GROMACS .gro file of C-alpha atoms in nm:
model
  296
    1MET     CA    1   0.000   0.000   0.000
    2ALA     CA    2   0.286   0.237   0.078
    3ALA     CA    3   0.446   0.156  -0.253
    4VAL     CA    4   0.135   0.270  -0.429
    5VAL     CA    5   0.143   0.604  -0.244
    6ASP     CA    6   0.507   0.658  -0.333
    7ASN     CA    7   0.444   0.593  -0.697
    8SER     CA    8   0.158   0.842  -0.704
    9GLY     CA    9   0.375   1.108  -0.541
   10GLU     CA   10   0.640   1.061  -0.803
   11ALA     CA   11   0.377   1.103  -1.075
   12VAL     CA   12   0.260   1.431  -0.923
   13GLU     CA   13   0.617   1.561  -0.905
   14ALA     CA   14   0.677   1.468  -1.268
   15ALA     CA   15   0.363   1.651  -1.378
   16LYS     CA   16   0.472   1.966  -1.190
   17ASN     CA   17   0.810   1.953  -1.356
   18ASN     CA   18   0.648   1.924  -1.700
   19ASP     CA   19   0.426   2.227  -1.634
   20LEU     CA   20   0.727   2.425  -1.519
   21GLU     CA   21   0.915   2.340  -1.836
   22VAL     CA   22   0.619   2.443  -2.054
   23GLU     CA   23   0.586   2.777  -1.873
   24THR     CA   24   0.960   2.837  -1.904
   25THR     CA   25   0.945   2.762  -2.275
   26LYS     CA   26   0.651   3.002  -2.323
   27SER     CA   27   0.828   3.282  -2.134
   28GLU     CA   28   1.144   3.227  -2.336
   29SER     CA   29   0.943   3.238  -2.662
   30LYS     CA   30   0.775   3.561  -2.551
   31GLU     CA   31   1.108   3.717  -2.468
   32PHE     CA   32   1.240   3.601  -2.801
   33ASN     CA   33   0.947   3.750  -2.993
   34VAL     CA   34   0.971   4.085  -2.812
   35GLN     CA   35   1.343   4.096  -2.877
   36ASN     CA   36   1.277   4.037  -3.247
   37LEU     CA   37   1.032   4.329  -3.252
   38VAL     CA   38   1.279   4.556  -3.077
   39ASP     CA   39   1.550   4.464  -3.326
   40MET     CA   40   1.312   4.527  -3.617
   41PHE     CA   41   1.204   4.870  -3.490
   42THR     CA   42   1.561   4.983  -3.434
   43LYS     CA   43   1.631   4.925  -3.802
   44LEU     CA   44   1.352   5.160  -3.915
   45ASN     CA   45   1.433   5.511  -4.030
   46PRO     CA   46   1.242   5.759  -3.806
   47LEU     CA   47   1.263   6.030  -4.077
   48ALA     CA   48   1.105   5.818  -4.349
   49LYS     CA   49   0.806   5.956  -4.539
   50GLU     CA   50   0.580   5.699  -4.377
   51PHE     CA   51   0.619   5.870  -4.039
   52PHE     CA   52   0.625   6.240  -4.132
   53PRO     CA   53   0.414   6.450  -4.372
   54SER     CA   54   0.570   6.612  -4.674
   55TYR     CA   55   0.565   6.964  -4.526
   56PHE     CA   56   0.783   6.842  -4.235
   57HIS     CA   57   1.062   6.740  -4.472
   58HIS     CA   58   1.020   7.066  -4.663
   59ASN     CA   59   1.061   7.267  -4.345
   60GLN     CA   60   1.347   7.052  -4.220
   61THR     CA   61   1.547   7.110  -4.537
   62LYS     CA   62   1.540   7.481  -4.455
   63LYS     CA   63   1.667   7.403  -4.102
   64SER     CA   64   1.941   7.156  -4.195
   65ASP     CA   65   2.188   7.340  -3.970
   66ASN     CA   66   1.986   7.255  -3.661
   67PHE     CA   67   1.897   6.894  -3.739
   68ASN     CA   68   2.097   6.611  -3.886
   69GLN     CA   69   1.881   6.419  -4.125
   70VAL     CA   70   1.931   6.071  -4.251
   71PRO     CA   71   1.891   6.064  -4.632
   72VAL     CA   72   1.597   5.855  -4.739
   73LYS     CA   73   1.616   5.670  -5.066
   74GLN     CA   74   1.280   5.691  -5.240
   75SER     CA   75   1.149   5.406  -5.438
   76ALA     CA   76   1.002   5.442  -5.784
   77GLY     CA   77   0.654   5.422  -5.640
   78ASN     CA   78   0.720   5.706  -5.395
   79GLU     CA   79   0.864   5.923  -5.673
   80ASN     CA   80   0.559   5.869  -5.891
   81PHE     CA   81   0.331   5.950  -5.598
   82SER     CA   82   0.519   6.272  -5.518
   83ASN     CA   83   0.514   6.374  -5.886
   84LYS     CA   84   0.138   6.319  -5.907
   85ARG     CA   85   0.082   6.516  -5.590
   86GLY     CA   86   0.298   6.797  -5.725
   87ARG     CA   87   0.103   6.808  -6.050
   88ASN     CA   88  -0.226   6.813  -5.859
   89ASN     CA   89  -0.104   7.104  -5.647
   90VAL     CA   90  -0.002   7.292  -5.960
   91ASN     CA   91  -0.341   7.232  -6.125
   92GLN     CA   92  -0.525   7.344  -5.812
   93GLY     CA   93  -0.309   7.656  -5.799
   94ARG     CA   94  -0.389   7.733  -6.161
   95ARG     CA   95  -0.761   7.690  -6.096
   96ARG     CA   96  -0.739   7.926  -5.800
   97LEU     CA   97  -0.554   8.182  -6.009
   98ASN     CA   98  -0.807   8.150  -6.292
   99GLY     CA   99  -1.092   8.192  -6.045
  100ARG     CA  100  -0.930   8.500  -5.896
  101ALA     CA  101  -0.865   8.646  -6.239
  102PHE     CA  102  -1.226   8.586  -6.340
  103ARG     CA  103  -1.359   8.749  -6.024
  104ALA     CA  104  -1.125   9.045  -6.067
  105GLN     CA  105  -1.237   9.086  -6.428
  106ARG     CA  106  -1.603   9.063  -6.329
  107ASP     CA  107  -1.561   9.317  -6.048
  108ASP     CA  108  -1.385   9.554  -6.288
  109SER     CA  109  -1.672   9.518  -6.537
  110ILE     CA  110  -1.928   9.590  -6.264
  111ARG     CA  111  -1.745   9.912  -6.170
  112ARG     CA  112  -1.767  10.023  -6.532
  113THR     CA  113  -2.142   9.947  -6.566
  114VAL     CA  114  -2.455  10.144  -6.475
  115TYR     CA  115  -2.813  10.025  -6.440
  116VAL     CA  116  -3.076  10.232  -6.623
  117SER     CA  117  -3.449  10.191  -6.559
  118ASP     CA  118  -3.777  10.356  -6.662
  119ILE     CA  119  -3.682  10.349  -7.030
  120ASP     CA  120  -3.951  10.438  -7.282
  121GLN     CA  121  -4.059  10.152  -7.508
  122THR     CA  122  -3.977  10.351  -7.819
  123ILE     CA  123  -3.612  10.402  -7.721
  124THR     CA  124  -3.362  10.177  -7.899
  125GLU     CA  125  -3.024  10.060  -7.774
  126GLU     CA  126  -2.852  10.295  -8.021
  127GLN     CA  127  -3.039  10.595  -7.880
  128LEU     CA  128  -2.961  10.495  -7.522
  129ALA     CA  129  -2.593  10.441  -7.602
  130GLY     CA  130  -2.587  10.779  -7.773
  131LEU     CA  131  -2.712  10.948  -7.456
  132PHE     CA  132  -2.437  10.795  -7.243
  133SER     CA  133  -2.162  10.837  -7.504
  134ASN     CA  134  -2.115  11.194  -7.375
  135CYS     CA  135  -1.983  11.043  -7.048
  136GLY     CA  136  -1.725  10.818  -7.216
  137GLN     CA  137  -1.677  10.536  -7.463
  138VAL     CA  138  -1.966  10.290  -7.440
  139VAL     CA  139  -1.853   9.927  -7.476
  140ASP     CA  140  -2.192   9.758  -7.457
  141CYS     CA  141  -2.557   9.847  -7.404
  142ARG     CA  142  -2.830   9.594  -7.323
  143VAL     CA  143  -3.198   9.688  -7.310
  144CYS     CA  144  -3.429   9.435  -7.143
  145GLY     CA  145  -3.802   9.410  -7.104
  146ASP     CA  146  -3.935   9.458  -6.753
  147PRO     CA  147  -4.210   9.205  -6.669
  148HIS     CA  148  -4.325   9.423  -6.379
  149SER     CA  149  -4.359   9.748  -6.571
  150VAL     CA  150  -4.463   9.883  -6.911
  151LEU     CA  151  -4.120  10.048  -6.923
  152ARG     CA  152  -3.785   9.876  -6.973
  153PHE     CA  153  -3.442   9.867  -6.809
  154ALA     CA  154  -3.088   9.841  -6.944
  155PHE     CA  155  -2.721   9.797  -6.857
  156VAL     CA  156  -2.459  10.030  -7.004
  157GLU     CA  157  -2.090   9.937  -6.982
  158PHE     CA  158  -1.808  10.187  -7.037
  159ALA     CA  159  -1.449  10.131  -7.149
  160ASP     CA  160  -1.315  10.278  -6.823
  161GLU     CA  161  -1.452  10.383  -6.487
  162ARG     CA  162  -1.669  10.662  -6.630
  163ALA     CA  163  -1.977  10.506  -6.472
  164ARG     CA  164  -1.961  10.763  -6.191
  165ALA     CA  165  -1.998  11.045  -6.442
  166ALA     CA  166  -2.294  10.862  -6.598
  167LEU     CA  167  -2.478  10.875  -6.265
  168SER     CA  168  -2.524  11.249  -6.322
  169LEU     CA  169  -2.770  11.165  -6.604
  170ASP     CA  170  -3.023  11.040  -6.349
  171GLY     CA  171  -3.357  11.208  -6.423
  172THR     CA  172  -3.275  11.296  -6.784
  173MET     CA  173  -3.577  11.295  -7.015
  174LEU     CA  174  -3.543  11.023  -7.278
  175GLY     CA  175  -3.853  10.985  -7.489
  176PHE     CA  176  -4.154  11.051  -7.269
  177TYR     CA  177  -4.006  10.945  -6.934
  178PRO     CA  178  -3.709  11.051  -6.717
  179VAL     CA  179  -3.465  10.765  -6.684
  180ARG     CA  180  -3.315  10.648  -6.356
  181VAL     CA  181  -2.941  10.576  -6.344
  182LEU     CA  182  -2.788  10.371  -6.062
  183PRO     CA  183  -2.463  10.180  -6.007
  184SER     CA  184  -2.495   9.827  -6.142
  185LYS     CA  185  -2.467   9.521  -5.920
  186THR     CA  186  -2.406   9.283  -6.211
  187ALA     CA  187  -2.185   9.270  -6.518
  188ILE     CA  188  -2.306   9.229  -6.876
  189LEU     CA  189  -2.260   8.876  -7.003
  190PRO     CA  190  -2.027   8.895  -7.304
  191VAL     CA  191  -2.140   8.774  -7.646
  192ASN     CA  192  -1.934   8.538  -7.858
  193PRO     CA  193  -1.777   8.771  -8.118
  194THR     CA  194  -1.824   8.511  -8.392
  195PHE     CA  195  -2.203   8.554  -8.354
  196LEU     CA  196  -2.201   8.933  -8.387
  197PRO     CA  197  -2.323   9.095  -8.713
  198ARG     CA  198  -2.065   9.092  -8.991
  199SER     CA  199  -2.226   9.330  -9.238
  200GLU     CA  200  -2.468   9.620  -9.259
  201ASN     CA  201  -2.739   9.381  -9.369
  202GLU     CA  202  -2.694   9.167  -9.056
  203ARG     CA  203  -2.696   9.478  -8.835
  204GLU     CA  204  -3.033   9.568  -8.990
  205MET     CA  205  -3.151   9.213  -8.917
  206CYS     CA  206  -3.063   9.262  -8.548
  207THR     CA  207  -3.299   9.560  -8.525
  208ARG     CA  208  -3.581   9.323  -8.625
  209THR     CA  209  -3.475   9.037  -8.394
  210VAL     CA  210  -3.545   8.964  -8.028
  211TYR     CA  211  -3.384   8.718  -7.790
  212CYS     CA  212  -3.630   8.513  -7.585
  213THR     CA  213  -3.540   8.303  -7.277
  214ASN     CA  214  -3.710   8.090  -7.010
  215ILE     CA  215  -3.920   7.904  -7.268
  216ASP     CA  216  -4.111   7.597  -7.161
  217LYS     CA  217  -3.963   7.284  -7.317
  218LYS     CA  218  -4.311   7.160  -7.414
  219VAL     CA  219  -4.369   7.464  -7.637
  220SER     CA  220  -4.309   7.382  -8.002
  221GLN     CA  221  -4.164   7.612  -8.266
  222THR     CA  222  -4.502   7.637  -8.439
  223GLU     CA  223  -4.675   7.740  -8.115
  224MET     CA  224  -4.411   8.002  -8.045
  225LYS     CA  225  -4.436   8.149  -8.393
  226SER     CA  226  -4.815   8.171  -8.364
  227PHE     CA  227  -4.780   8.339  -8.023
  228PHE     CA  228  -4.557   8.620  -8.153
  229GLU     CA  229  -4.743   8.666  -8.482
  230SER     CA  230  -5.078   8.705  -8.305
  231THR     CA  231  -4.929   8.962  -8.065
  232CYS     CA  232  -4.655   9.147  -8.252
  233GLY     CA  233  -4.659   9.086  -8.626
  234GLU     CA  234  -4.523   8.869  -8.903
  235VAL     CA  235  -4.231   8.644  -8.809
  236SER     CA  236  -3.984   8.590  -9.092
  237ARG     CA  237  -3.746   8.352  -8.911
  238LEU     CA  238  -3.744   8.175  -8.575
  239ARG     CA  239  -3.466   7.966  -8.420
  240LEU     CA  240  -3.565   7.760  -8.113
  241LEU     CA  241  -3.268   7.615  -7.922
  242GLY     CA  242  -3.231   7.393  -7.619
  243ASP     CA  243  -3.063   7.087  -7.471
  244GLN     CA  244  -3.115   6.820  -7.206
  245VAL     CA  245  -2.907   7.000  -6.942
  246HIS     CA  246  -3.115   7.317  -6.898
  247SER     CA  247  -3.477   7.304  -6.784
  248THR     CA  248  -3.587   7.575  -7.031
  249ARG     CA  249  -3.507   7.677  -7.387
  250ILE     CA  250  -3.408   7.996  -7.572
  251ALA     CA  251  -3.509   8.139  -7.909
  252PHE     CA  252  -3.419   8.408  -8.161
  253VAL     CA  253  -3.722   8.558  -8.333
  254GLU     CA  254  -3.677   8.774  -8.644
  255PHE     CA  255  -3.973   8.984  -8.752
  256ALA     CA  256  -4.048   9.131  -9.090
  257MET     CA  257  -4.067   9.483  -8.940
  258ALA     CA  258  -3.853   9.652  -8.674
  259GLU     CA  259  -4.168   9.788  -8.509
  260SER     CA  260  -4.280   9.431  -8.442
  261ALA     CA  261  -3.957   9.362  -8.255
  262ILE     CA  262  -4.018   9.667  -8.033
  263ILE     CA  263  -4.371   9.544  -7.958
  264ALA     CA  264  -4.230   9.197  -7.879
  265LEU     CA  265  -4.026   9.347  -7.595
  266ASN     CA  266  -4.356   9.411  -7.415
  267CYS     CA  267  -4.419   9.033  -7.414
  268SER     CA  268  -4.158   8.989  -7.142
  269GLY     CA  269  -4.339   8.839  -6.844
  270LEU     CA  270  -4.621   8.682  -7.043
  271VAL     CA  271  -4.683   8.312  -6.979
  272LEU     CA  272  -4.616   8.081  -7.272
  273GLY     CA  273  -4.691   7.722  -7.178
  274THR     CA  274  -4.609   7.707  -6.808
  275GLN     CA  275  -4.325   7.963  -6.799
  276ALA     CA  276  -4.311   8.343  -6.803
  277ILE     CA  277  -4.085   8.427  -7.097
  278ARG     CA  278  -3.822   8.704  -7.097
  279VAL     CA  279  -3.765   8.906  -7.414
  280SER     CA  280  -3.477   9.142  -7.493
  281PRO     CA  281  -3.321   9.286  -7.810
  282SER     CA  282  -3.091   9.044  -7.989
  283LYS     CA  283  -2.723   9.117  -8.039
  284THR     CA  284  -2.690   8.852  -8.307
  285PRO     CA  285  -2.885   8.794  -8.630
  286VAL     CA  286  -3.064   8.470  -8.710
  287ARG     CA  287  -2.843   8.333  -8.987
  288PRO     CA  288  -2.986   8.074  -9.226
  289ARG     CA  289  -2.869   7.721  -9.163
  290VAL     CA  290  -2.591   7.600  -9.387
  291THR     CA  291  -2.686   7.277  -9.563
  292ARG     CA  292  -2.396   7.038  -9.592
  293PRO     CA  293  -2.363   6.841  -9.915
  294THR     CA  294  -2.458   6.477  -9.876
  295LEU     CA  295  -2.211   6.211  -9.973
  296ARG     CA  296  -2.321   5.977 -10.251
   0.00000   0.00000   0.00000
């Protein structure tokens, strides 16, 4: 019986020794793994691009006297990435410069423009420009129909900042009404010079043409022609334009008589379809479409 007890005690001691060896092996493996990590981290370059942003290296190159840097050899992938980022920065800088230039040009145009209201319906753009030509060289003059009044309004742009002198013409009688002249808050949208009249005949066509905007897309060319003929007079040519991007369409309407075009300016604000149209004198003539020869 005692022999049995002794044997069991030996078995317990052997099991304890095995557990101790396993724990020792685990601790040694942990120490070994940690030591491997420490060795691996010591080999890393603390000034590599992976650890610092690009602006840090840029600033450090300026302060090379204060800090000793370890040169980092860039791989081909890093070089391509830096080149792409440089090109993107250049493109963004160009866009910012273009945006600033555009805003500066627009602000300069606004300073050279006056807003004129209460214009008699019988007054043409040439007559209005002639009135303001005494204040300086007139670059552009746009007369627009006012949907809230029987009178019209216009924008007059000068070649230089003579708009302040033009403000003195406030209250001048032009036709049957005294005009109001105020500083403009907007610039005149430029016209593509290729669309401007090229001959005296085309300039005469412009006096008989109006530019119509905010046209309902469901309105057909036939309906629009009938609308203007029943209200203003005979329409000799009509060009209805539009695309899928804009919600409305535009049109150029050429009348047989210049008086009809003046009457058409009073149609600004009238509802055609589901939209209130806006009508203003046209700066460009309605040129006939050029038919291309068909290939046989």
